[in-house]
Amino acid sequence: MIRKQKLIIAILSVILIWLLVVIGSFFAGPDLTAENKTVLVLAADKYEQPNGGCDMAYIVRLEDGHLKGYDPFYPGGMTHPSQPAPGNLKGNMRMHDCLWNGVEDGMKYAKEIVEYHNGTHIDAVVVIYDEGLDNVIDSVRPLEVDGQVTNLSATDIIRENDNYAGYKGRENIHTGTMSRSDAVMVLVKALSKAAKDPSKKETMVKAALEEYKKGNIIMTPEGSFARLLATKGFESIV
């Protein structure tokens, strides 16, 4: 995948944690708010391969129903202990390819891979496709970023702030001084601020519900993670 697509995945993976706070109360599902739980979040590029390639993941930890934080990791060379690779691929299934033969089975395989390699029990799994979150973000542009109103895309907001000089067309975009993670958080905070506007929040909710209907946001047990985040909030990790 080219760098631009990787950048979008990185942006959307972080924003996912925030976005589900906004849309969470609209989904039914098991209540996870009363116990310690661990949730696996998979960020996938929808068109990279059949059913999407898992390019980034998070283990989200909950204590007594409160969101305590999340640990990002790249699937890299993580493989399933027994499931063979799909298609014409050789060896055991890599986590990157877990969705190949279907999302429902893929979420199960991803859970098994993480539990095998990390020794961490996973209580719920969420898949988010980049296309879905990109559409939700676009629904509320322009955004106010550090006091300035901008109609830049999510990708270009990050590029304005991070210090990577290798993007194609970089000469037309200010080169920032932040690390990639800090630049991503600038966008997350801008979206969080936008959500305080009732009309923008309603717009985002409608857009997110539409993406849910399209299958760009998928959860198992259905709705559990989003419902929990809607109850407890995002501010503890932003």
CSV table of N, CA and C in Angstrom, one decimal, residues 28-188:
chain,number,residue,atom,x,y,z
A,28,ALA,N,-27.6,-1.4,19.7
A,28,ALA,CA,-27.9,-2.3,20.8
A,28,ALA,C,-26.8,-3.3,21.0
A,29,GLY,N,-26.7,-3.8,22.2
A,29,GLY,CA,-25.6,-4.8,22.4
A,29,GLY,C,-25.4,-5.1,23.8
A,30,PRO,N,-24.6,-6.1,24.2
A,30,PRO,CA,-24.4,-6.5,25.6
A,30,PRO,C,-23.7,-5.3,26.3
A,31,ASP,N,-24.1,-5.2,27.6
A,31,ASP,CA,-23.5,-4.1,28.4
A,31,ASP,C,-22.2,-4.5,29.0
A,32,LEU,N,-21.1,-3.8,28.6
A,32,LEU,CA,-19.8,-4.1,29.1
A,32,LEU,C,-19.4,-3.1,30.2
A,33,THR,N,-20.3,-2.3,30.7
A,33,THR,CA,-19.9,-1.2,31.5
A,33,THR,C,-19.6,-1.6,33.0
A,34,ALA,N,-19.9,-2.8,33.4
A,34,ALA,CA,-19.8,-3.1,34.8
A,34,ALA,C,-18.6,-4.0,35.1
A,35,GLU,N,-17.8,-4.4,34.1
A,35,GLU,CA,-16.7,-5.3,34.4
A,35,GLU,C,-15.5,-4.9,33.6
A,36,ASN,N,-14.4,-5.6,34.0
A,36,ASN,CA,-13.1,-5.4,33.2
A,36,ASN,C,-13.2,-6.2,31.9
A,37,LYS,N,-12.9,-5.5,30.8
A,37,LYS,CA,-13.0,-6.1,29.5
A,37,LYS,C,-11.9,-5.6,28.6
A,38,THR,N,-11.6,-6.4,27.6
A,38,THR,CA,-10.6,-6.1,26.6
A,38,THR,C,-11.2,-6.2,25.2
A,39,VAL,N,-11.0,-5.2,24.4
A,39,VAL,CA,-11.6,-5.1,23.1
A,39,VAL,C,-10.6,-5.0,22.1
A,40,LEU,N,-10.7,-5.8,21.0
A,40,LEU,CA,-9.8,-5.7,19.9
A,40,LEU,C,-10.4,-4.9,18.8
A,41,VAL,N,-9.7,-3.8,18.3
A,41,VAL,CA,-10.2,-3.0,17.2
A,41,VAL,C,-9.3,-3.2,16.0
A,42,LEU,N,-9.9,-3.5,14.9
A,42,LEU,CA,-9.2,-3.7,13.7
A,42,LEU,C,-9.5,-2.6,12.7
A,43,ALA,N,-8.4,-2.0,12.2
A,43,ALA,CA,-8.6,-0.9,11.1
A,43,ALA,C,-8.2,-1.5,9.8
A,44,ALA,N,-9.1,-1.5,8.8
A,44,ALA,CA,-8.8,-2.2,7.6
A,44,ALA,C,-9.0,-1.3,6.4
A,45,ASP,N,-8.1,-1.6,5.4
A,45,ASP,CA,-8.2,-1.0,4.1
A,45,ASP,C,-9.2,-1.8,3.3
A,46,LYS,N,-10.4,-1.3,3.0
A,46,LYS,CA,-11.5,-2.1,2.4
A,46,LYS,C,-11.1,-2.7,1.1
A,47,TYR,N,-10.3,-2.1,0.2
A,47,TYR,CA,-10.1,-2.5,-1.1
A,47,TYR,C,-8.7,-3.1,-1.4
A,48,GLU,N,-8.0,-3.3,-0.3
A,48,GLU,CA,-6.6,-3.8,-0.5
A,48,GLU,C,-6.6,-5.3,-1.0
A,49,GLN,N,-7.6,-6.0,-0.5
A,49,GLN,CA,-7.7,-7.5,-0.9
A,49,GLN,C,-9.1,-7.9,-0.5
A,50,PRO,N,-9.5,-9.1,-0.7
A,50,PRO,CA,-10.9,-9.6,-0.4
A,50,PRO,C,-11.3,-9.3,1.0
A,51,ASN,N,-12.3,-8.5,1.2
A,51,ASN,CA,-12.9,-8.1,2.5
A,51,ASN,C,-12.0,-7.2,3.3
A,52,GLY,N,-10.9,-6.7,2.7
A,52,GLY,CA,-10.0,-5.7,3.4
A,52,GLY,C,-8.8,-6.3,4.0
A,53,GLY,N,-7.7,-5.5,4.0
A,53,GLY,CA,-6.5,-5.9,4.7
A,53,GLY,C,-6.4,-5.2,6.1
A,54,CYS,N,-6.1,-6.0,7.1
A,54,CYS,CA,-6.0,-5.4,8.5
A,54,CYS,C,-4.6,-4.8,8.6
A,55,ASP,N,-4.6,-3.4,8.6
A,55,ASP,CA,-3.3,-2.7,8.6
A,55,ASP,C,-2.9,-2.2,9.9
A,56,MET,N,-3.8,-2.1,10.9
A,56,MET,CA,-3.5,-1.6,12.2
A,56,MET,C,-4.5,-2.1,13.2
A,57,ALA,N,-4.1,-2.3,14.4
A,57,ALA,CA,-5.0,-2.8,15.4
A,57,ALA,C,-4.8,-2.2,16.8
A,58,TYR,N,-5.8,-2.2,17.6
A,58,TYR,CA,-5.6,-1.7,19.0
A,58,TYR,C,-6.2,-2.7,20.0
A,59,ILE,N,-5.6,-2.8,21.1
A,59,ILE,CA,-6.2,-3.5,22.2
A,59,ILE,C,-6.6,-2.5,23.2
A,60,VAL,N,-7.9,-2.4,23.4
A,60,VAL,CA,-8.5,-1.4,24.3
A,60,VAL,C,-8.9,-2.0,25.6
A,61,ARG,N,-8.4,-1.4,26.7
A,61,ARG,CA,-8.6,-2.0,28.0
A,61,ARG,C,-9.6,-1.2,28.8
A,62,LEU,N,-10.5,-1.9,29.5
A,62,LEU,CA,-11.5,-1.3,30.3
A,62,LEU,C,-11.4,-1.9,31.7
A,63,GLU,N,-11.5,-1.0,32.7
A,63,GLU,CA,-11.5,-1.5,34.1
A,63,GLU,C,-12.7,-1.0,34.8
A,64,ASP,N,-13.5,-2.0,35.3
A,64,ASP,CA,-14.8,-1.6,35.9
A,64,ASP,C,-15.6,-0.8,35.0
A,65,GLY,N,-15.6,-1.1,33.7
A,65,GLY,CA,-16.4,-0.3,32.8
A,65,GLY,C,-15.8,1.0,32.3
A,66,HIS,N,-14.7,1.4,32.9
A,66,HIS,CA,-14.1,2.7,32.5
A,66,HIS,C,-13.0,2.5,31.5
A,67,LEU,N,-13.0,3.3,30.5
A,67,LEU,CA,-11.9,3.3,29.4
A,67,LEU,C,-10.6,3.8,30.0
A,68,LYS,N,-9.6,2.9,30.1
A,68,LYS,CA,-8.3,3.2,30.7
A,68,LYS,C,-7.3,3.6,29.6
A,69,GLY,N,-7.4,3.2,28.4
A,69,GLY,CA,-6.4,3.4,27.4
A,69,GLY,C,-6.4,2.4,26.3
A,70,TYR,N,-5.5,2.5,25.4
A,70,TYR,CA,-5.4,1.5,24.3
A,70,TYR,C,-3.9,1.3,23.9
A,71,ASP,N,-3.6,0.1,23.4
A,71,ASP,CA,-2.3,-0.2,22.9
A,71,ASP,C,-2.4,-0.5,21.5
A,72,PRO,N,-1.8,0.4,20.6
A,72,PRO,CA,-1.8,0.1,19.2
A,72,PRO,C,-0.7,-0.9,18.8
A,73,PHE,N,-0.9,-1.6,17.8
A,73,PHE,CA,0.1,-2.5,17.3
A,73,PHE,C,-0.2,-2.8,15.8
A,74,TYR,N,0.9,-3.1,15.1
A,74,TYR,CA,0.8,-3.5,13.7
A,74,TYR,C,0.7,-5.0,13.6
A,75,PRO,N,-0.2,-5.5,12.8
A,75,PRO,CA,-0.3,-7.0,12.7
A,75,PRO,C,1.0,-7.7,12.3
A,76,GLY,N,1.8,-7.0,11.4
A,76,GLY,CA,3.1,-7.5,11.0
A,76,GLY,C,3.1,-9.0,10.7
A,77,GLY,N,4.0,-9.7,11.3
A,77,GLY,CA,4.1,-11.1,11.1
A,77,GLY,C,3.3,-12.0,12.0
A,78,MET,N,2.3,-11.5,12.7
A,78,MET,CA,1.5,-12.3,13.6
A,78,MET,C,0.7,-13.3,12.8
A,79,THR,N,0.8,-14.6,13.1
A,79,THR,CA,0.1,-15.6,12.4
A,79,THR,C,-0.8,-16.4,13.3
A,80,HIS,N,-1.8,-17.1,12.7
A,80,HIS,CA,-2.7,-17.9,13.4
A,80,HIS,C,-2.0,-19.2,13.8
A,81,PRO,N,-2.3,-19.8,14.9
A,81,PRO,CA,-1.6,-21.0,15.3
A,81,PRO,C,-1.9,-22.2,14.5
A,82,SER,N,-3.1,-22.2,13.8
A,82,SER,CA,-3.4,-23.5,13.1
A,82,SER,C,-4.1,-23.2,11.8
A,83,GLN,N,-4.8,-22.1,11.6
A,83,GLN,CA,-5.6,-21.8,10.4
A,83,GLN,C,-4.7,-21.5,9.2
A,84,PRO,N,-4.9,-22.2,8.1
A,84,PRO,CA,-4.0,-22.0,6.9
A,84,PRO,C,-4.3,-20.7,6.3
A,85,ALA,N,-3.3,-20.2,5.6
A,85,ALA,CA,-3.4,-18.9,4.9
A,85,ALA,C,-4.5,-19.0,3.8
A,86,PRO,N,-5.2,-17.9,3.5
A,86,PRO,CA,-6.2,-18.0,2.5
A,86,PRO,C,-5.7,-17.8,1.0
A,87,GLY,N,-6.5,-18.0,0.1
A,87,GLY,CA,-6.1,-17.9,-1.3
A,87,GLY,C,-4.9,-18.7,-1.7
A,88,ASN,N,-4.0,-18.2,-2.4
A,88,ASN,CA,-2.8,-18.9,-2.8
A,88,ASN,C,-1.6,-18.7,-1.9
A,89,LEU,N,-1.9,-18.0,-0.8
A,89,LEU,CA,-0.8,-17.7,0.2
A,89,LEU,C,-0.4,-19.0,0.9
A,90,LYS,N,0.9,-19.0,1.3
A,90,LYS,CA,1.4,-20.2,2.0
A,90,LYS,C,1.6,-20.0,3.5
A,91,GLY,N,1.7,-21.1,4.2
A,91,GLY,CA,1.9,-21.1,5.6
A,91,GLY,C,0.6,-20.8,6.3
A,92,ASN,N,0.7,-20.4,7.6
A,92,ASN,CA,-0.5,-20.1,8.4
A,92,ASN,C,-1.0,-18.7,8.1
A,93,MET,N,-2.3,-18.5,8.4
A,93,MET,CA,-2.9,-17.2,8.1
A,93,MET,C,-2.2,-16.1,8.9
A,94,ARG,N,-1.9,-15.0,8.2
A,94,ARG,CA,-1.4,-13.8,8.9
A,94,ARG,C,-2.6,-13.0,9.3
A,95,MET,N,-2.4,-12.2,10.4
A,95,MET,CA,-3.4,-11.4,10.9
A,95,MET,C,-3.9,-10.4,9.8
A,96,HIS,N,-2.9,-9.9,9.1
A,96,HIS,CA,-3.2,-8.9,8.0
A,96,HIS,C,-4.3,-9.5,7.0
A,97,ASP,N,-4.3,-10.8,6.9
A,97,ASP,CA,-5.2,-11.5,5.9
A,97,ASP,C,-6.4,-12.1,6.6
A,98,CYS,N,-6.7,-11.8,7.8
A,98,CYS,CA,-7.7,-12.6,8.6
A,98,CYS,C,-9.1,-12.4,8.0
A,99,LEU,N,-9.4,-11.3,7.3
A,99,LEU,CA,-10.7,-11.0,6.8
A,99,LEU,C,-11.0,-11.6,5.4
A,100,TRP,N,-10.0,-12.2,4.9
A,100,TRP,CA,-10.0,-12.6,3.4
A,100,TRP,C,-11.3,-13.4,3.1
A,101,ASN,N,-11.6,-14.4,3.9
A,101,ASN,CA,-12.7,-15.3,3.6
A,101,ASN,C,-14.0,-14.9,4.2
A,102,GLY,N,-14.1,-13.7,4.7
A,102,GLY,CA,-15.3,-13.3,5.4
A,102,GLY,C,-15.1,-12.5,6.7
A,103,VAL,N,-15.8,-11.5,6.9
A,103,VAL,CA,-15.6,-10.6,8.1
A,103,VAL,C,-15.9,-11.4,9.4
A,104,GLU,N,-17.0,-12.1,9.4
A,104,GLU,CA,-17.4,-12.7,10.7
A,104,GLU,C,-16.3,-13.7,11.1
A,105,ASP,N,-15.9,-14.6,10.2
A,105,ASP,CA,-14.9,-15.6,10.5
A,105,ASP,C,-13.6,-14.8,10.8
A,106,GLY,N,-13.3,-13.8,10.0
A,106,GLY,CA,-12.1,-13.0,10.2
A,106,GLY,C,-11.9,-12.4,11.6
A,107,MET,N,-13.0,-11.9,12.1
A,107,MET,CA,-13.0,-11.3,13.5
A,107,MET,C,-12.6,-12.4,14.5
A,108,LYS,N,-13.2,-13.6,14.3
A,108,LYS,CA,-12.9,-14.7,15.1
A,108,LYS,C,-11.4,-15.1,15.0
A,109,TYR,N,-10.9,-15.2,13.8
A,109,TYR,CA,-9.5,-15.5,13.6
A,109,TYR,C,-8.5,-14.4,14.2
A,110,ALA,N,-8.9,-13.2,14.1
A,110,ALA,CA,-8.1,-12.1,14.7
A,110,ALA,C,-8.0,-12.2,16.2
A,111,LYS,N,-9.2,-12.5,16.8
A,111,LYS,CA,-9.3,-12.7,18.2
A,111,LYS,C,-8.3,-13.9,18.6
A,112,GLU,N,-8.4,-15.0,17.9
A,112,GLU,CA,-7.6,-16.1,18.2
A,112,GLU,C,-6.1,-15.8,18.1
A,113,ILE,N,-5.7,-15.1,17.0
A,113,ILE,CA,-4.3,-14.7,16.8
A,113,ILE,C,-3.8,-13.9,17.9
A,114,VAL,N,-4.5,-12.9,18.3
A,114,VAL,CA,-4.1,-12.0,19.4
A,114,VAL,C,-4.0,-12.7,20.7
A,115,GLU,N,-5.0,-13.6,21.0
A,115,GLU,CA,-5.0,-14.3,22.3
A,115,GLU,C,-3.8,-15.3,22.3
A,116,TYR,N,-3.4,-15.9,21.1
A,116,TYR,CA,-2.3,-16.8,21.1
A,116,TYR,C,-1.0,-16.1,21.3
A,117,HIS,N,-0.8,-15.0,20.6
A,117,HIS,CA,0.5,-14.3,20.7
A,117,HIS,C,0.7,-13.4,21.9
A,118,ASN,N,-0.4,-12.8,22.4
A,118,ASN,CA,-0.3,-11.9,23.5
A,118,ASN,C,-0.7,-12.5,24.8
A,119,GLY,N,-1.4,-13.6,24.8
A,119,GLY,CA,-1.9,-14.2,26.0
A,119,GLY,C,-3.0,-13.3,26.6
A,120,THR,N,-3.7,-12.5,25.8
A,120,THR,CA,-4.7,-11.6,26.3
A,120,THR,C,-6.1,-12.1,25.9
A,121,HIS,N,-7.0,-12.3,26.8
A,121,HIS,CA,-8.3,-12.7,26.4
A,121,HIS,C,-9.1,-11.5,25.8
A,122,ILE,N,-9.7,-11.7,24.7
A,122,ILE,CA,-10.5,-10.6,24.0
A,122,ILE,C,-12.0,-10.9,24.2
A,123,ASP,N,-12.7,-9.8,24.7
A,123,ASP,CA,-14.1,-9.9,24.9
A,123,ASP,C,-15.0,-9.5,23.8
A,124,ALA,N,-14.4,-8.6,22.9
A,124,ALA,CA,-15.2,-8.1,21.8
A,124,ALA,C,-14.3,-7.6,20.7
A,125,VAL,N,-14.8,-7.6,19.5
A,125,VAL,CA,-14.0,-7.2,18.3
A,125,VAL,C,-14.7,-6.2,17.5
A,126,VAL,N,-14.0,-5.2,17.0
A,126,VAL,CA,-14.6,-4.2,16.1
A,126,VAL,C,-13.8,-4.1,14.9
A,127,VAL,N,-14.4,-4.1,13.7
A,127,VAL,CA,-13.7,-3.8,12.4
A,127,VAL,C,-14.2,-2.5,11.9
A,128,ILE,N,-13.3,-1.6,11.5
A,128,ILE,CA,-13.7,-0.3,10.9
A,128,ILE,C,-12.9,-0.2,9.6
A,129,TYR,N,-13.7,0.1,8.6
A,129,TYR,CA,-13.0,0.3,7.2
A,129,TYR,C,-12.7,1.7,7.0
A,130,ASP,N,-11.6,2.0,6.4
A,130,ASP,CA,-11.1,3.4,6.2
A,130,ASP,C,-12.2,4.2,5.5
A,131,GLU,N,-12.8,3.6,4.5
A,131,GLU,CA,-13.8,4.3,3.7
A,131,GLU,C,-14.9,4.9,4.6
A,132,GLY,N,-15.4,4.1,5.5
A,132,GLY,CA,-16.5,4.6,6.4
A,132,GLY,C,-16.1,5.8,7.2
A,133,LEU,N,-15.0,5.7,7.9
A,133,LEU,CA,-14.6,6.8,8.8
A,133,LEU,C,-14.2,8.0,8.0
A,134,ASP,N,-13.6,7.9,6.8
A,134,ASP,CA,-13.3,9.0,6.0
A,134,ASP,C,-14.6,9.8,5.6
A,135,ASN,N,-15.6,9.0,5.3
A,135,ASN,CA,-16.9,9.7,4.9
A,135,ASN,C,-17.5,10.4,6.1
A,136,VAL,N,-17.4,9.9,7.3
A,136,VAL,CA,-17.9,10.5,8.5
A,136,VAL,C,-17.2,11.8,8.8
A,137,ILE,N,-15.8,11.8,8.7
A,137,ILE,CA,-15.0,13.0,8.9
A,137,ILE,C,-15.4,14.1,7.9
A,138,ASP,N,-15.5,13.7,6.6
A,138,ASP,CA,-15.8,14.6,5.6
A,138,ASP,C,-17.2,15.3,5.8
A,139,SER,N,-18.1,14.6,6.5
A,139,SER,CA,-19.4,15.2,6.7
A,139,SER,C,-19.5,16.4,7.5
A,140,VAL,N,-18.4,16.7,8.3
A,140,VAL,CA,-18.4,17.9,9.2
A,140,VAL,C,-17.3,18.9,8.9
A,141,ARG,N,-16.7,18.7,7.7
A,141,ARG,CA,-15.8,19.8,7.3
A,141,ARG,C,-16.6,21.0,6.9
A,142,PRO,N,-16.0,22.3,7.1
A,142,PRO,CA,-14.6,22.5,7.6
A,142,PRO,C,-14.5,22.4,9.1
A,143,LEU,N,-13.3,22.1,9.6
A,143,LEU,CA,-13.0,21.9,11.0
A,143,LEU,C,-12.2,23.1,11.5
A,144,GLU,N,-12.4,23.4,12.8
A,144,GLU,CA,-11.5,24.4,13.5
A,144,GLU,C,-10.3,23.6,14.1
A,145,VAL,N,-9.1,24.0,13.6
A,145,VAL,CA,-7.9,23.3,14.1
A,145,VAL,C,-7.0,24.4,14.7
A,146,ASP,N,-6.8,24.2,16.0
A,146,ASP,CA,-5.9,25.2,16.7
A,146,ASP,C,-6.4,26.7,16.5
A,147,GLY,N,-7.7,26.8,16.5
A,147,GLY,CA,-8.3,28.2,16.4
A,147,GLY,C,-8.5,28.7,15.0
A,148,GLN,N,-8.1,27.9,14.0
A,148,GLN,CA,-8.2,28.3,12.6
A,148,GLN,C,-9.2,27.4,11.9
A,149,VAL,N,-10.1,28.0,11.1
A,149,VAL,CA,-11.1,27.2,10.4
A,149,VAL,C,-10.4,26.7,9.1
A,150,THR,N,-10.5,25.4,8.8
A,150,THR,CA,-9.9,24.9,7.6
A,150,THR,C,-10.8,23.9,6.9
A,151,ASN,N,-10.7,23.8,5.6
A,151,ASN,CA,-11.5,22.9,4.8
A,151,ASN,C,-10.6,21.8,4.3
A,152,LEU,N,-9.4,21.7,4.8
A,152,LEU,CA,-8.5,20.6,4.4
A,152,LEU,C,-9.1,19.3,4.7
A,153,SER,N,-8.7,18.3,4.0
A,153,SER,CA,-9.0,16.9,4.3
A,153,SER,C,-8.3,16.4,5.6
A,154,ALA,N,-8.8,15.3,6.1
A,154,ALA,CA,-8.2,14.8,7.3
A,154,ALA,C,-6.7,14.5,7.0
A,155,THR,N,-6.4,13.9,5.9
A,155,THR,CA,-5.0,13.6,5.5
A,155,THR,C,-4.2,14.8,5.5
A,156,ASP,N,-4.6,15.9,4.9
A,156,ASP,CA,-3.8,17.1,4.7
A,156,ASP,C,-3.7,17.9,6.1
A,157,ILE,N,-4.7,17.7,7.0
A,157,ILE,CA,-4.5,18.3,8.3
A,157,ILE,C,-3.3,17.7,9.0
A,158,ILE,N,-3.2,16.4,8.9
A,158,ILE,CA,-2.1,15.7,9.5
A,158,ILE,C,-0.8,16.1,8.8
A,159,ARG,N,-0.8,16.2,7.5
A,159,ARG,CA,0.4,16.6,6.8
A,159,ARG,C,0.9,18.0,7.1
A,160,GLU,N,0.0,18.9,7.4
A,160,GLU,CA,0.4,20.2,7.8
A,160,GLU,C,1.2,20.2,9.1
A,161,ASN,N,0.9,19.3,9.9
A,161,ASN,CA,1.5,19.4,11.3
A,161,ASN,C,2.6,18.4,11.5
A,162,ASP,N,2.7,17.3,10.7
A,162,ASP,CA,3.8,16.4,11.0
A,162,ASP,C,5.0,16.8,10.2
A,163,ASN,N,6.1,16.2,10.5
A,163,ASN,CA,7.4,16.7,10.0
A,163,ASN,C,8.0,15.8,8.9
A,164,TYR,N,7.1,15.0,8.3
A,164,TYR,CA,7.6,14.1,7.2
A,164,TYR,C,7.6,14.9,5.9
A,165,ALA,N,8.7,15.0,5.2
A,165,ALA,CA,8.9,15.8,4.0
A,165,ALA,C,8.8,15.0,2.7
A,166,GLY,N,8.4,13.8,2.8
A,166,GLY,CA,8.5,12.9,1.6
A,166,GLY,C,7.2,12.7,0.9
A,167,TYR,N,6.1,13.4,1.3
A,167,TYR,CA,4.8,13.3,0.6
A,167,TYR,C,4.9,13.9,-0.8
A,168,LYS,N,4.2,13.2,-1.7
A,168,LYS,CA,4.1,13.8,-3.1
A,168,LYS,C,3.4,15.1,-3.0
A,169,GLY,N,3.9,16.1,-3.7
A,169,GLY,CA,3.3,17.4,-3.6
A,169,GLY,C,3.5,18.2,-2.3
A,170,ARG,N,4.5,17.8,-1.6
A,170,ARG,CA,4.7,18.4,-0.3
A,170,ARG,C,5.0,19.9,-0.4
A,171,GLU,N,5.5,20.3,-1.6
A,171,GLU,CA,5.9,21.7,-1.8
A,171,GLU,C,4.7,22.6,-1.6
A,172,ASN,N,3.5,22.1,-1.7
A,172,ASN,CA,2.3,23.0,-1.6
A,172,ASN,C,1.7,22.9,-0.2
A,173,ILE,N,2.3,22.2,0.7
A,173,ILE,CA,1.8,22.0,2.1
A,173,ILE,C,2.9,22.3,3.1
A,174,HIS,N,2.5,23.1,4.1
A,174,HIS,CA,3.5,23.5,5.1
A,174,HIS,C,4.0,22.3,5.8
A,175,THR,N,5.3,22.2,6.0
A,175,THR,CA,6.0,21.1,6.7
A,175,THR,C,6.0,21.5,8.2
A,176,GLY,N,5.3,20.6,9.0
A,176,GLY,CA,5.2,20.9,10.5
A,176,GLY,C,6.4,20.4,11.3
A,177,THR,N,6.2,20.4,12.6
A,177,THR,CA,7.3,20.0,13.5
A,177,THR,C,6.9,18.9,14.4
A,178,MET,N,5.7,18.4,14.2
A,178,MET,CA,5.2,17.4,15.2
A,178,MET,C,5.6,16.0,14.7
A,179,SER,N,5.6,15.0,15.6
A,179,SER,CA,5.6,13.6,15.3
A,179,SER,C,4.3,13.2,14.7
A,180,ARG,N,4.3,12.1,14.0
A,180,ARG,CA,3.0,11.6,13.4
A,180,ARG,C,1.9,11.5,14.4
A,181,SER,N,2.2,10.9,15.6
A,181,SER,CA,1.2,10.6,16.6
A,181,SER,C,0.6,11.9,17.1
A,182,ASP,N,1.5,12.9,17.3
A,182,ASP,CA,1.0,14.2,17.8
A,182,ASP,C,0.2,14.9,16.8
A,183,ALA,N,0.5,14.8,15.5
A,183,ALA,CA,-0.2,15.4,14.4
A,183,ALA,C,-1.6,14.7,14.3
A,184,VAL,N,-1.7,13.4,14.5
A,184,VAL,CA,-3.0,12.7,14.5
A,184,VAL,C,-3.9,13.3,15.6
A,185,MET,N,-3.3,13.5,16.8
A,185,MET,CA,-4.1,13.9,17.9
A,185,MET,C,-4.6,15.3,17.7
A,186,VAL,N,-3.9,16.2,16.9
A,186,VAL,CA,-4.5,17.5,16.6
A,186,VAL,C,-5.8,17.3,15.9
A,187,LEU,N,-5.9,16.4,15.0
A,187,LEU,CA,-7.1,16.1,14.3
A,187,LEU,C,-8.2,15.5,15.2
A,188,VAL,N,-7.8,14.6,16.0
A,188,VAL,CA,-8.7,14.0,17.0
A,188,VAL,C,-9.4,15.0,17.8
